[in-house]
PDB file of C-alpha atoms in Angstrom:
ATOM      1  CA  ASP A   1     190.662 -53.949  58.239  1.00 69.00           C
ATOM      2  CA  GLN A   2     192.147 -57.351  57.617  1.00 82.00           C
ATOM      3  CA  GLN A   3     195.589 -56.920  56.719  1.00 92.00           C
ATOM      4  CA  VAL A   4     196.205 -60.896  56.759  1.00 95.00           C
ATOM      5  CA  LYS A   5     193.531 -62.547  54.889  1.00 95.00           C
ATOM      6  CA  GLN A   6     193.607 -66.519  54.757  1.00 96.00           C
ATOM      7  CA  ASN A   7     190.593 -67.085  52.172  1.00 91.00           C
ATOM      8  CA  SER A   8     190.231 -70.787  52.525  1.00 94.00           C
ATOM      9  CA  PRO A   9     188.668 -72.076  55.966  1.00 94.00           C
ATOM     10  CA  SER A  10     189.056 -75.290  55.566  1.00 96.00           C
ATOM     11  CA  LEU A  11     191.398 -77.954  53.748  1.00 97.00           C
ATOM     12  CA  SER A  12     190.902 -81.701  53.465  1.00 97.00           C
ATOM     13  CA  VAL A  13     193.552 -83.629  52.286  1.00 98.00           C
ATOM     14  CA  GLN A  14     194.623 -87.399  52.610  1.00 98.00           C
ATOM     15  CA  GLU A  15     197.336 -88.530  54.411  1.00 97.00           C
ATOM     16  CA  GLY A  16     200.511 -88.769  52.648  1.00 97.00           C
ATOM     17  CA  ARG A  17     199.474 -86.342  50.141  1.00 98.00           C
ATOM     18  CA  ILE A  18     200.413 -82.494  50.113  1.00 98.00           C
ATOM     19  CA  SER A  19     198.912 -79.919  52.134  1.00 98.00           C
ATOM     20  CA  ILE A  20     199.140 -76.282  50.807  1.00 98.00           C
ATOM     21  CA  LEU A  21     197.742 -73.332  52.906  1.00 98.00           C
ATOM     22  CA  ASN A  22     197.677 -69.873  51.332  1.00 98.00           C
ATOM     23  CA  CYS A  23     197.883 -66.475  53.155  1.00 98.00           C
ATOM     24  CA  ASP A  24     197.604 -63.004  51.643  1.00 98.00           C
ATOM     25  CA  TYR A  25     198.399 -59.746  53.383  1.00 97.00           C
ATOM     26  CA  THR A  26     197.795 -56.063  52.359  1.00 96.00           C
ATOM     27  CA  ASN A  27     200.513 -54.011  53.989  1.00 93.00           C
ATOM     28  CA  SER A  28     204.205 -54.051  52.029  1.00 92.00           C
ATOM     29  CA  MET A  29     205.594 -52.672  55.253  1.00 92.00           C
ATOM     30  CA  PHE A  30     205.157 -56.321  56.664  1.00 94.00           C
ATOM     31  CA  ASP A  31     208.713 -57.801  56.620  1.00 90.00           C
ATOM     32  CA  TYR A  32     208.577 -60.933  58.814  1.00 92.00           C
ATOM     33  CA  PHE A  33     205.434 -63.629  58.747  1.00 94.00           C
ATOM     34  CA  LEU A  34     204.687 -66.240  60.830  1.00 94.00           C
ATOM     35  CA  TRP A  35     202.983 -69.628  60.914  1.00 96.00           C
ATOM     36  CA  TYR A  36     201.107 -70.825  64.038  1.00 96.00           C
ATOM     37  CA  LYS A  37     199.454 -74.433  64.401  1.00 97.00           C
ATOM     38  CA  LYS A  38     196.768 -74.597  67.035  1.00 96.00           C
ATOM     39  CA  TYR A  39     194.570 -77.955  68.378  1.00 96.00           C
ATOM     40  CA  PRO A  40     191.354 -77.470  70.009  1.00 92.00           C
ATOM     41  CA  ALA A  41     191.422 -76.093  73.524  1.00 90.00           C
ATOM     42  CA  GLU A  42     195.062 -75.327  73.572  1.00 94.00           C
ATOM     43  CA  GLY A  43     196.791 -72.048  72.630  1.00 95.00           C
ATOM     44  CA  PRO A  44     198.603 -71.233  69.186  1.00 95.00           C
ATOM     45  CA  THR A  45     202.187 -72.663  69.150  1.00 94.00           C
ATOM     46  CA  PHE A  46     204.938 -71.344  66.574  1.00 93.00           C
ATOM     47  CA  LEU A  47     205.292 -73.639  63.569  1.00 95.00           C
ATOM     48  CA  ILE A  48     207.890 -71.935  61.075  1.00 95.00           C
ATOM     49  CA  SER A  49     208.638 -68.251  60.117  1.00 93.00           C
ATOM     50  CA  ILE A  50     210.308 -66.184  57.275  1.00 94.00           C
ATOM     51  CA  SER A  51     211.942 -63.308  56.584  1.00 92.00           C
ATOM     52  CA  SER A  52     211.145 -60.892  53.633  1.00 92.00           C
ATOM     53  CA  ILE A  53     214.784 -61.199  52.464  1.00 93.00           C
ATOM     54  CA  LYS A  54     214.213 -65.198  51.771  1.00 94.00           C
ATOM     55  CA  ASP A  55     211.583 -66.605  49.664  1.00 95.00           C
ATOM     56  CA  LYS A  56     211.851 -70.055  51.191  1.00 97.00           C
ATOM     57  CA  ASN A  57     212.262 -71.336  54.446  1.00 96.00           C
ATOM     58  CA  GLU A  58     212.134 -75.142  55.147  1.00 97.00           C
ATOM     59  CA  ASP A  59     211.903 -77.078  58.556  1.00 95.00           C
ATOM     60  CA  GLY A  60     211.280 -80.911  58.077  1.00 97.00           C
ATOM     61  CA  ARG A  61     208.124 -81.716  56.532  1.00 98.00           C
ATOM     62  CA  PHE A  62     207.199 -77.773  56.440  1.00 98.00           C
ATOM     63  CA  THR A  63     208.079 -75.353  53.851  1.00 98.00           C
ATOM     64  CA  VAL A  64     207.062 -71.827  53.798  1.00 98.00           C
ATOM     65  CA  PHE A  65     207.382 -69.617  50.510  1.00 98.00           C
ATOM     66  CA  LEU A  66     207.193 -65.789  50.312  1.00 98.00           C
ATOM     67  CA  ASN A  67     206.100 -64.301  47.427  1.00 97.00           C
ATOM     68  CA  LYS A  68     206.555 -60.515  48.067  1.00 95.00           C
ATOM     69  CA  SER A  69     205.463 -58.808  44.767  1.00 95.00           C
ATOM     70  CA  ALA A  70     201.910 -60.573  44.821  1.00 97.00           C
ATOM     71  CA  LYS A  71     202.113 -60.378  48.902  1.00 97.00           C
ATOM     72  CA  HIS A  72     201.408 -63.750  49.060  1.00 97.00           C
ATOM     73  CA  LEU A  73     202.841 -66.761  51.480  1.00 97.00           C
ATOM     74  CA  SER A  74     202.270 -70.460  51.300  1.00 98.00           C
ATOM     75  CA  LEU A  75     202.909 -73.214  53.487  1.00 98.00           C
ATOM     76  CA  HIS A  76     203.618 -76.708  52.067  1.00 98.00           C
ATOM     77  CA  ILE A  77     203.204 -79.701  54.517  1.00 98.00           C
ATOM     78  CA  VAL A  78     204.852 -82.607  52.908  1.00 98.00           C
ATOM     79  CA  PRO A  79     203.693 -85.667  53.584  1.00 98.00           C
ATOM     80  CA  SER A  80     200.648 -84.734  55.696  1.00 98.00           C
ATOM     81  CA  GLN A  81     200.098 -86.750  58.818  1.00 97.00           C
ATOM     82  CA  PRO A  82     196.804 -87.283  61.013  1.00 96.00           C
ATOM     83  CA  GLY A  83     198.405 -85.162  63.630  1.00 96.00           C
ATOM     84  CA  ASP A  84     198.707 -82.043  61.353  1.00 98.00           C
ATOM     85  CA  SER A  85     195.090 -81.815  61.656  1.00 98.00           C
ATOM     86  CA  ALA A  86     194.481 -78.338  63.287  1.00 97.00           C
ATOM     87  CA  VAL A  87     193.844 -74.859  62.657  1.00 97.00           C
ATOM     88  CA  TYR A  88     197.086 -72.676  60.632  1.00 98.00           C
ATOM     89  CA  PHE A  89     197.336 -69.111  61.505  1.00 97.00           C
ATOM     90  CA  CYS A  90     199.243 -66.993  59.315  1.00 97.00           C
ATOM     91  CA  ALA A  91     200.236 -63.828  61.044  1.00 95.00           C
ATOM     92  CA  ALA A  92     202.769 -61.090  59.910  1.00 94.00           C
ATOM     93  CA  ARG A  93     204.796 -57.924  61.529  1.00 91.00           C
ATOM     94  CA  TYR A  94     206.761 -55.288  61.044  1.00 87.00           C
ATOM     95  CA  SER A  95     210.441 -55.026  61.564  1.00 77.00           C
ATOM     96  CA  ASN A  96     211.418 -55.032  65.049  1.00 72.00           C
ATOM     97  CA  ASP A  97     207.932 -54.630  65.755  1.00 79.00           C
ATOM     98  CA  TYR A  98     206.382 -57.127  68.524  1.00 80.00           C
ATOM     99  CA  LYS A  99     202.679 -56.886  67.562  1.00 87.00           C
ATOM    100  CA  LEU A 100     201.429 -59.253  64.999  1.00 91.00           C
ATOM    101  CA  SER A 101     198.409 -59.305  62.621  1.00 93.00           C
ATOM    102  CA  PHE A 102     196.742 -62.440  62.001  1.00 95.00           C
ATOM    103  CA  GLY A 103     194.227 -64.017  59.507  1.00 95.00           C
ATOM    104  CA  ALA A 104     191.369 -65.633  60.398  1.00 94.00           C
ATOM    105  CA  GLY A 105     192.832 -69.392  59.978  1.00 96.00           C
ATOM    106  CA  THR A 106     192.576 -72.670  57.880  1.00 97.00           C
ATOM    107  CA  THR A 107     191.157 -75.660  59.473  1.00 96.00           C
ATOM    108  CA  VAL A 108     193.201 -78.186  57.873  1.00 98.00           C
ATOM    109  CA  THR A 109     191.865 -82.417  58.266  1.00 98.00           C
ATOM    110  CA  VAL A 110     193.907 -85.323  57.293  1.00 98.00           C
ATOM    111  CA  ARG A 111     192.385 -88.273  56.029  1.00 96.00           C
ATOM    112  CA  ALA A 112     193.469 -91.544  56.839  1.00 91.00           C
TER     113      ALA A 112
ATOM    114  CA  ASN B   1     209.312 -73.906  82.584  1.00 72.00           C
ATOM    115  CA  ALA B   2     205.132 -73.993  82.612  1.00 80.00           C
ATOM    116  CA  GLY B   3     205.142 -71.385  79.756  1.00 92.00           C
ATOM    117  CA  VAL B   4     202.391 -69.031  79.980  1.00 95.00           C
ATOM    118  CA  THR B   5     199.637 -70.035  82.162  1.00 97.00           C
ATOM    119  CA  GLN B   6     195.836 -68.775  82.329  1.00 97.00           C
ATOM    120  CA  THR B   7     193.209 -69.412  84.743  1.00 97.00           C
ATOM    121  CA  PRO B   8     190.417 -69.830  84.508  1.00 97.00           C
ATOM    122  CA  LYS B   9     189.968 -72.201  81.635  1.00 96.00           C
ATOM    123  CA  PHE B  10     185.996 -71.437  81.431  1.00 97.00           C
ATOM    124  CA  ARG B  11     183.918 -68.953  82.645  1.00 97.00           C
ATOM    125  CA  ILE B  12     180.307 -68.136  82.403  1.00 97.00           C
ATOM    126  CA  LEU B  13     179.052 -64.182  83.410  1.00 97.00           C
ATOM    127  CA  LYS B  14     175.766 -62.504  83.326  1.00 97.00           C
ATOM    128  CA  ILE B  15     175.595 -59.190  81.698  1.00 97.00           C
ATOM    129  CA  GLY B  16     176.834 -56.527  83.807  1.00 96.00           C
ATOM    130  CA  GLN B  17     179.326 -58.618  85.928  1.00 97.00           C
ATOM    131  CA  SER B  18     183.032 -58.168  85.951  1.00 96.00           C
ATOM    132  CA  MET B  19     185.942 -60.805  86.443  1.00 96.00           C
ATOM    133  CA  THR B  20     189.621 -60.922  86.115  1.00 98.00           C
ATOM    134  CA  LEU B  21     191.278 -63.442  83.808  1.00 98.00           C
ATOM    135  CA  GLN B  22     194.951 -64.155  84.884  1.00 98.00           C
ATOM    136  CA  CYS B  23     197.792 -64.751  83.072  1.00 98.00           C
ATOM    137  CA  THR B  24     201.495 -65.799  84.162  1.00 97.00           C
ATOM    138  CA  GLN B  25     204.595 -66.496  82.302  1.00 95.00           C
ATOM    139  CA  ASP B  26     207.889 -67.881  84.080  1.00 94.00           C
ATOM    140  CA  MET B  27     210.198 -67.128  81.080  1.00 90.00           C
ATOM    141  CA  ASN B  28     211.391 -63.549  82.109  1.00 89.00           C
ATOM    142  CA  HIS B  29     209.733 -62.412  79.354  1.00 90.00           C
ATOM    143  CA  ASN B  30     209.247 -58.525  78.760  1.00 90.00           C
ATOM    144  CA  TYR B  31     206.533 -58.369  76.430  1.00 92.00           C
ATOM    145  CA  MET B  32     203.043 -59.597  77.123  1.00 94.00           C
ATOM    146  CA  TYR B  33     199.711 -59.334  74.966  1.00 96.00           C
ATOM    147  CA  TRP B  34     195.711 -60.233  75.506  1.00 97.00           C
ATOM    148  CA  TYR B  35     194.158 -61.399  72.498  1.00 97.00           C
ATOM    149  CA  ARG B  36     190.511 -62.607  71.793  1.00 97.00           C
ATOM    150  CA  GLN B  37     189.472 -65.041  68.896  1.00 95.00           C
ATOM    151  CA  ASP B  38     185.806 -65.066  67.741  1.00 92.00           C
ATOM    152  CA  PRO B  39     184.519 -68.049  65.910  1.00 83.00           C
ATOM    153  CA  GLY B  40     185.997 -68.020  62.006  1.00 81.00           C
ATOM    154  CA  MET B  41     188.106 -65.044  62.866  1.00 85.00           C
ATOM    155  CA  GLY B  42     192.009 -64.748  63.614  1.00 88.00           C
ATOM    156  CA  LEU B  43     193.166 -63.071  66.666  1.00 94.00           C
ATOM    157  CA  LYS B  44     192.576 -59.620  67.778  1.00 95.00           C
ATOM    158  CA  LEU B  45     195.310 -57.665  69.888  1.00 95.00           C
ATOM    159  CA  ILE B  46     193.182 -56.158  72.812  1.00 97.00           C
ATOM    160  CA  TYR B  47     196.203 -54.894  75.036  1.00 97.00           C
ATOM    161  CA  TYR B  48     200.001 -55.288  75.083  1.00 95.00           C
ATOM    162  CA  SER B  49     202.830 -54.540  77.657  1.00 95.00           C
ATOM    163  CA  VAL B  50     206.317 -54.104  76.927  1.00 91.00           C
ATOM    164  CA  GLY B  51     207.319 -54.364  80.551  1.00 91.00           C
ATOM    165  CA  ALA B  52     206.212 -53.832  84.033  1.00 93.00           C
ATOM    166  CA  GLY B  53     204.175 -50.465  84.455  1.00 94.00           C
ATOM    167  CA  ILE B  54     203.623 -49.909  80.959  1.00 95.00           C
ATOM    168  CA  THR B  55     200.922 -51.177  79.013  1.00 96.00           C
ATOM    169  CA  ASP B  56     198.928 -49.818  75.589  1.00 95.00           C
ATOM    170  CA  LYS B  57     195.841 -50.486  73.624  1.00 96.00           C
ATOM    171  CA  GLY B  58     195.863 -52.848  70.770  1.00 94.00           C
ATOM    172  CA  GLU B  59     193.080 -53.110  68.134  1.00 92.00           C
ATOM    173  CA  VAL B  60     190.064 -54.166  70.515  1.00 95.00           C
ATOM    174  CA  PRO B  61     190.610 -52.637  73.899  1.00 96.00           C
ATOM    175  CA  ASN B  62     186.920 -51.340  74.506  1.00 96.00           C
ATOM    176  CA  GLY B  63     185.306 -52.900  77.478  1.00 96.00           C
ATOM    177  CA  TYR B  64     188.717 -54.162  78.849  1.00 97.00           C
ATOM    178  CA  ASN B  65     191.711 -52.770  81.509  1.00 97.00           C
ATOM    179  CA  VAL B  66     195.115 -54.243  82.091  1.00 97.00           C
ATOM    180  CA  SER B  67     198.207 -53.696  84.681  1.00 96.00           C
ATOM    181  CA  ARG B  68     201.338 -54.899  84.670  1.00 97.00           C
ATOM    182  CA  SER B  69     202.860 -54.736  88.404  1.00 96.00           C
ATOM    183  CA  THR B  70     205.423 -57.494  87.742  1.00 96.00           C
ATOM    184  CA  THR B  71     207.191 -58.984  84.687  1.00 94.00           C
ATOM    185  CA  GLU B  72     205.455 -62.317  85.386  1.00 96.00           C
ATOM    186  CA  ASP B  73     202.040 -61.368  85.498  1.00 97.00           C
ATOM    187  CA  PHE B  74     199.571 -59.648  83.148  1.00 98.00           C
ATOM    188  CA  PRO B  75     195.919 -59.725  84.170  1.00 98.00           C
ATOM    189  CA  LEU B  76     192.810 -58.653  82.124  1.00 98.00           C
ATOM    190  CA  ARG B  77     189.668 -56.967  83.505  1.00 97.00           C
ATOM    191  CA  LEU B  78     186.238 -57.006  82.263  1.00 96.00           C
ATOM    192  CA  GLU B  79     184.049 -54.330  84.344  1.00 89.00           C
ATOM    193  CA  LEU B  80     180.655 -54.620  82.936  1.00 94.00           C
ATOM    194  CA  ALA B  81     180.805 -57.953  80.898  1.00 95.00           C
ATOM    195  CA  ALA B  82     178.778 -57.658  77.698  1.00 96.00           C
ATOM    196  CA  PRO B  83     177.054 -60.602  75.133  1.00 96.00           C
ATOM    197  CA  SER B  84     179.871 -59.166  72.572  1.00 96.00           C
ATOM    198  CA  GLN B  85     182.757 -60.065  75.086  1.00 97.00           C
ATOM    199  CA  THR B  86     181.826 -63.815  74.506  1.00 97.00           C
ATOM    200  CA  SER B  87     185.239 -65.009  73.241  1.00 97.00           C
ATOM    201  CA  VAL B  88     188.226 -67.356  73.810  1.00 97.00           C
ATOM    202  CA  TYR B  89     190.646 -64.997  75.342  1.00 98.00           C
ATOM    203  CA  PHE B  90     194.832 -65.761  74.704  1.00 98.00           C
ATOM    204  CA  CYS B  91     197.447 -64.738  76.705  1.00 98.00           C
ATOM    205  CA  ALA B  92     201.011 -64.415  75.062  1.00 95.00           C
ATOM    206  CA  SER B  93     204.384 -63.229  75.911  1.00 94.00           C
ATOM    207  CA  SER B  94     207.828 -63.242  73.670  1.00 89.00           C
ATOM    208  CA  GLY B  95     211.275 -62.090  75.015  1.00 78.00           C
ATOM    209  CA  LEU B  96     212.273 -59.465  72.568  1.00 62.00           C
ATOM    210  CA  ALA B  97     211.134 -57.547  69.467  1.00 52.00           C
ATOM    211  CA  GLY B  98     213.708 -58.665  67.538  1.00 50.00           C
ATOM    212  CA  LYS B  99     213.248 -60.582  63.846  1.00 48.00           C
ATOM    213  CA  LYS B 100     213.717 -64.197  65.339  1.00 58.00           C
ATOM    214  CA  GLU B 101     211.314 -63.613  68.309  1.00 71.00           C
ATOM    215  CA  THR B 102     207.806 -65.392  68.588  1.00 82.00           C
ATOM    216  CA  GLN B 103     205.071 -65.078  70.576  1.00 89.00           C
ATOM    217  CA  TYR B 104     204.251 -68.255  73.158  1.00 92.00           C
ATOM    218  CA  PHE B 105     200.516 -68.536  73.910  1.00 95.00           C
ATOM    219  CA  GLY B 106     198.778 -69.649  77.153  1.00 97.00           C
ATOM    220  CA  PRO B 107     195.815 -72.422  76.536  1.00 96.00           C
ATOM    221  CA  GLY B 108     193.220 -69.658  76.723  1.00 97.00           C
ATOM    222  CA  THR B 109     189.987 -68.901  78.600  1.00 97.00           C
ATOM    223  CA  ARG B 110     186.612 -69.603  76.836  1.00 97.00           C
ATOM    224  CA  LEU B 111     184.166 -66.837  78.501  1.00 97.00           C
ATOM    225  CA  LEU B 112     180.344 -67.306  77.696  1.00 97.00           C
ATOM    226  CA  VAL B 113     178.579 -63.764  78.584  1.00 97.00           C
ATOM    227  CA  LEU B 114     174.566 -64.563  79.171  1.00 95.00           C
TER     228      LEU B 114
END
């Protein structure tokens, strides 16, 4: 049972434009959300996170938005750069739990 | 710090063979995890450990075993390899279960069972 869903397997964007990645979750008990980035032949690396007490968290070019009522979060990358080409995973967990539930990932390709 | 290291990087097994995937972390983390990633799928938790001597099953434990005799090491054992175990395996570790803690991943082991 997939509790975290990323319905867009891929996204292609021109360099300098905005990339928007979407993630939906079904379990209303999740209260901490993370985005991981993965390059080929490497492990995922942590990118940015957000707690359910917030609706936005920003870190440089990366911003995550959380809409609890819709059980939806999104990751915005502005401006997109060629080095952002990677697979992005959305993940979620319960308060003070250590286990993560992952989405299937979205492959982002930034075109020059 | 090397972080989380995994060996081997790639392995081909015949059906019915066994092998151990090695995972070591040098961050003194209590929590360690094994995931598998199949094409087009997210990471699925196989087993996890909250400290030396303590392990528990995740979502997809069948066909695997683990042990945690030290804080640093968390090997994953496949006893009778099956084609369904063809996947990429990631080991991860984290320090705390608190809200701001995140998991650190190794580079992965690609396993092909033929």
